[in-house]
Short mmCIF file of C-alpha atoms and ligand atoms in Angstrom, two decimals:
data_model
loop_
_atom_site.label_atom_id
_atom_site.label_comp_id
_atom_site.label_asym_id
_atom_site.label_seq_id
_atom_site.Cartn_x
_atom_site.Cartn_y
_atom_site.Cartn_z
CA MET A 25 80.84 4.15 -44.42
CA GLU A 26 77.32 3.66 -42.63
CA ASN A 27 75.12 4.37 -45.04
CA LYS A 28 77.17 3.65 -47.97
CA PRO A 29 76.76 0.96 -50.49
CA VAL A 30 79.78 -1.04 -50.25
CA HIS A 31 80.62 -2.16 -54.11
CA ILE A 32 82.72 -5.29 -54.75
CA ALA A 33 84.55 -6.57 -57.52
CA VAL A 34 85.04 -10.20 -58.35
CA PHE A 35 88.08 -11.06 -60.30
CA LEU A 36 87.74 -15.09 -61.94
CA SER A 37 88.99 -16.79 -64.37
CA GLY A 38 87.14 -19.66 -64.65
CA GLY A 39 83.80 -21.04 -63.14
CA GLY A 40 82.88 -18.63 -61.19
CA SER A 41 80.79 -21.22 -59.10
CA ASN A 42 82.08 -18.49 -56.14
CA LEU A 43 80.81 -16.04 -57.91
CA GLN A 44 78.01 -17.22 -57.67
CA ALA A 45 77.84 -18.11 -54.09
CA LEU A 46 78.60 -14.20 -53.03
CA ILE A 47 75.69 -13.25 -55.26
CA ASP A 48 73.61 -15.72 -53.69
CA GLY A 49 75.11 -14.30 -50.41
CA TYR A 50 73.91 -10.73 -51.07
CA LYS A 51 70.36 -11.91 -52.04
CA ALA A 52 69.84 -13.74 -48.56
CA GLY A 53 71.17 -10.90 -46.61
CA ILE A 54 74.87 -12.79 -45.75
CA LEU A 55 76.73 -10.85 -47.08
CA SER A 56 75.94 -6.84 -47.51
CA GLY A 57 78.40 -5.60 -49.99
CA LYS A 58 76.99 -5.99 -53.50
CA ILE A 59 78.82 -7.38 -56.73
CA THR A 60 78.48 -4.42 -59.16
CA PHE A 61 81.96 -5.54 -61.41
CA VAL A 62 83.02 -8.98 -62.35
CA VAL A 63 86.47 -9.09 -64.30
CA SER A 64 88.39 -11.93 -66.34
CA ASN A 65 91.96 -12.02 -68.16
CA LYS A 66 90.17 -15.10 -69.75
CA ARG A 67 87.36 -13.91 -72.36
CA LYS A 68 85.70 -17.29 -72.42
CA ALA A 69 84.98 -17.60 -68.83
CA PHE A 70 82.04 -18.85 -67.96
CA GLY A 71 82.02 -16.74 -64.76
CA LEU A 72 81.71 -13.90 -67.14
CA LYS A 73 78.38 -15.65 -68.51
CA ARG A 74 76.95 -16.02 -64.99
CA ALA A 75 77.82 -12.43 -64.63
CA GLU A 76 75.93 -11.05 -67.22
CA LYS A 77 73.07 -13.06 -66.79
CA GLU A 78 72.19 -11.35 -62.98
CA GLN A 79 73.47 -7.94 -65.25
CA ILE A 80 76.57 -7.18 -63.48
CA GLU A 81 79.33 -5.25 -65.59
CA THR A 82 81.93 -7.11 -66.53
CA ALA A 83 85.15 -6.29 -68.29
CA VAL A 84 88.34 -8.16 -69.89
CA PHE A 85 91.62 -7.35 -68.62
CA LYS A 86 94.85 -8.81 -69.31
CA VAL A 87 98.41 -7.72 -67.40
CA LYS A 88 99.92 -8.86 -70.55
CA ASP A 89 98.09 -6.56 -73.24
CA TYR A 90 99.99 -3.48 -71.05
CA GLU A 91 103.52 -2.53 -71.50
CA SER A 92 104.30 -3.01 -67.70
CA ASP A 93 102.57 -3.81 -64.44
CA THR A 94 102.85 -0.31 -63.52
CA ALA A 95 101.10 0.60 -66.87
CA ALA A 96 98.29 -2.37 -66.20
CA GLY A 97 97.34 -0.72 -62.59
CA VAL A 98 97.18 2.76 -62.88
CA ASP A 99 94.22 1.32 -65.82
CA LEU A 100 92.83 -1.01 -63.39
CA LEU A 101 93.11 1.44 -60.79
CA GLU A 102 90.92 3.95 -62.50
CA LYS A 103 88.50 1.02 -63.63
CA LEU A 104 88.20 0.37 -60.09
CA GLU A 105 88.02 4.33 -58.95
CA GLU A 106 85.56 5.11 -61.24
CA ARG A 107 83.03 2.12 -60.17
CA ASN A 108 83.96 2.74 -56.43
CA ILE A 109 84.67 -0.13 -55.98
CA ASP A 110 85.41 -0.51 -51.96
CA TYR A 111 86.55 -4.68 -51.97
CA ILE A 112 88.20 -6.80 -54.18
CA ALA A 113 87.04 -10.82 -54.31
CA LEU A 114 89.63 -13.04 -56.14
CA ALA A 115 87.21 -16.16 -57.38
CA GLY A 116 89.21 -18.55 -59.27
CA TYR A 117 91.68 -15.40 -60.76
CA LEU A 118 94.77 -16.82 -61.69
CA GLN A 119 97.03 -13.53 -62.02
CA LEU A 120 98.84 -11.84 -59.57
CA LEU A 121 96.81 -8.29 -59.60
CA PRO A 122 99.10 -5.46 -60.87
CA GLU A 123 101.41 -4.22 -57.43
CA LEU A 124 99.29 -0.48 -57.55
CA VAL A 125 95.71 -2.14 -56.91
CA VAL A 126 97.37 -4.46 -54.08
CA LYS A 127 98.69 -1.30 -52.67
CA ALA A 128 95.90 0.93 -53.04
CA TYR A 129 93.06 -2.12 -52.03
CA ARG A 130 95.87 -3.00 -48.91
CA ASN A 131 93.33 -5.09 -46.31
CA ARG A 132 90.35 -4.85 -48.62
CA ILE A 133 91.48 -7.90 -51.21
CA VAL A 134 90.77 -11.07 -50.51
CA ASN A 135 91.41 -14.70 -51.69
CA ILE A 136 89.47 -18.19 -51.77
CA HIS A 137 92.04 -21.17 -51.71
CA PRO A 138 90.71 -24.87 -51.47
CA ALA A 139 93.29 -26.10 -49.26
CA LEU A 140 94.27 -25.40 -45.60
CA LEU A 141 96.71 -22.61 -45.90
CA PRO A 142 100.01 -21.93 -45.74
CA LYS A 143 100.10 -25.73 -46.92
CA PHE A 144 99.51 -26.41 -50.58
CA GLY A 145 99.42 -23.05 -51.66
CA GLY A 146 101.70 -20.60 -53.96
CA LYS A 147 102.19 -20.39 -57.82
CA GLY A 148 100.89 -23.61 -59.75
CA MET A 149 98.81 -24.38 -56.74
CA TYR A 150 95.72 -24.15 -58.05
CA GLY A 151 92.64 -26.49 -59.40
CA LEU A 152 93.12 -30.15 -59.22
CA HIS A 153 96.90 -29.45 -58.38
CA VAL A 154 96.01 -28.85 -54.75
CA HIS A 155 94.21 -31.67 -54.31
CA LYS A 156 96.55 -34.00 -55.94
CA ALA A 157 99.44 -32.58 -53.79
CA VAL A 158 97.22 -33.15 -50.60
CA LEU A 159 96.36 -36.73 -51.49
CA GLU A 160 99.87 -37.50 -52.13
CA ALA A 161 100.89 -36.15 -49.14
CA GLY A 162 98.70 -38.61 -46.85
CA GLU A 163 96.36 -35.98 -45.11
CA THR A 164 93.63 -36.58 -43.59
CA GLU A 165 92.45 -33.35 -43.58
CA SER A 166 91.84 -30.57 -45.88
CA GLY A 167 89.78 -27.50 -46.29
CA ALA A 168 89.39 -23.99 -47.85
CA THR A 169 91.04 -20.76 -46.90
CA VAL A 170 89.85 -17.10 -47.10
CA HIS A 171 92.98 -14.49 -46.78
CA LEU A 172 94.05 -11.24 -48.03
CA VAL A 173 95.61 -10.96 -50.49
CA ASP A 174 99.29 -9.29 -50.77
CA GLU A 175 101.78 -9.29 -53.54
CA PHE A 176 102.73 -12.80 -53.67
CA TYR A 177 100.49 -15.89 -54.38
CA ASP A 178 98.69 -17.48 -51.10
CA ASN A 179 100.59 -15.08 -48.78
CA GLY A 180 98.64 -12.86 -47.01
CA LYS A 181 97.18 -12.97 -43.63
CA ILE A 182 94.62 -16.06 -42.97
CA LEU A 183 91.22 -14.63 -42.22
CA GLU A 184 88.96 -17.78 -41.88
CA GLN A 185 89.39 -21.68 -42.62
CA MET A 186 86.63 -24.54 -42.67
CA ASN A 187 87.92 -27.80 -42.03
CA VAL A 188 87.10 -31.41 -44.26
CA ASN A 189 87.91 -35.02 -44.05
CA VAL A 190 89.84 -36.44 -46.64
CA MET A 191 88.40 -40.13 -47.09
CA LYS A 192 90.13 -43.34 -48.24
CA ASP A 193 88.84 -43.63 -51.63
CA ASP A 194 88.68 -39.50 -52.62
CA THR A 195 90.26 -38.96 -55.85
CA ALA A 196 91.17 -35.03 -56.34
CA GLU A 197 87.59 -34.66 -58.13
CA THR A 198 85.82 -36.06 -55.08
CA LEU A 199 87.59 -33.97 -52.25
CA ALA A 200 87.48 -31.04 -54.86
CA ALA A 201 83.39 -31.53 -54.83
CA ARG A 202 83.71 -31.27 -50.91
CA VAL A 203 85.80 -28.39 -50.63
CA LEU A 204 84.02 -26.38 -52.69
CA GLU A 205 81.04 -26.77 -50.82
CA LYS A 206 82.60 -25.31 -47.77
CA GLU A 207 84.22 -22.44 -50.01
CA HIS A 208 80.61 -21.60 -51.33
CA LYS A 209 79.68 -21.31 -47.51
CA LEU A 210 82.85 -19.61 -46.16
CA TYR A 211 83.50 -16.99 -48.90
CA PRO A 212 80.09 -14.80 -48.17
CA ARG A 213 80.23 -14.82 -44.70
CA ALA A 214 84.53 -14.07 -44.40
CA LEU A 215 83.87 -11.04 -46.66
CA GLU A 216 81.32 -9.77 -44.93
CA LYS A 217 83.18 -10.15 -41.25
CA LEU A 218 86.20 -7.96 -43.24
CA ILE A 219 83.21 -5.53 -44.43
CA LYS A 220 82.27 -5.09 -41.03
CA GLY A 221 85.79 -5.05 -39.34
CA LYS A 222 85.77 -7.86 -37.57
CA TYR A 223 89.21 -8.91 -38.35
CA GLU A 224 93.01 -7.50 -36.67
CA LEU A 225 94.24 -5.94 -39.82
CA LYS A 226 97.71 -4.25 -39.94
CA ASN A 227 97.66 -1.43 -41.90
CA GLY A 228 99.69 -0.56 -44.40
C1 GRF B 4 87.97 -22.57 -56.33
O1 GRF B 4 88.57 -23.73 -55.86
C2 GRF B 4 88.99 -21.60 -55.20
O2 GRF B 4 89.17 -21.92 -53.87
C3 GRF B 4 90.08 -21.31 -55.95
O3 GRF B 4 89.60 -21.25 -57.68
C4 GRF B 4 88.82 -22.36 -57.59
C5 GRF B 4 87.48 -21.67 -58.25
O4 GRF B 4 86.58 -21.89 -58.53
N1 GRF B 4 90.80 -20.23 -55.91
P1 GRF B 4 84.84 -21.61 -59.73
O5 GRF B 4 85.61 -20.77 -60.45
O6 GRF B 4 84.33 -20.37 -57.93
O7 GRF B 4 84.12 -22.17 -59.58
#
């Protein structure tokens, strides 16, 4: 893969500030892979607008438009392979990827989560729900986690984490904002390390 450009697809459901951090990371030379495809399950996701502004190809893809997870996977895989996508980065994507895609891209799909996994992850743990749960549990620390993606929510190998202190007067919103700042630093760097083979990974 020495001279071949690395192509990254980003999947999102919302605002896409992490997509922006990856785009900016590429422009700054922190990330060597280029984001060439942005996919959302929400037609109105602001992240799609960010992609269009950067002249990155976009697509709307919804598993529920297909008769099965397999049928969705076949179609999505074809789209990804046609575009020579090497890595997938989930950035606020509130769906599971079809199993076929997870298998085909094993160890090449990452996600960013706004807490210190394995705590405060899993189905339903997204957005402010995560930060509310952290505050309710009386944690003194939270943070951001980049992990590999497998067939379950927030479950794959943890690659990188950054800690954030929880302040006494934090609300879910203030904590979310401080964690998000760390996410933007962490994500391009962790993805670059993965691309450069810096993590020890199991096969298959
Ligand atoms: C981030 O907090 C990320 O950790 C989580 O979803 C949020 C997405 O934010 N998976 P944005 O759309 O990237 O701004």
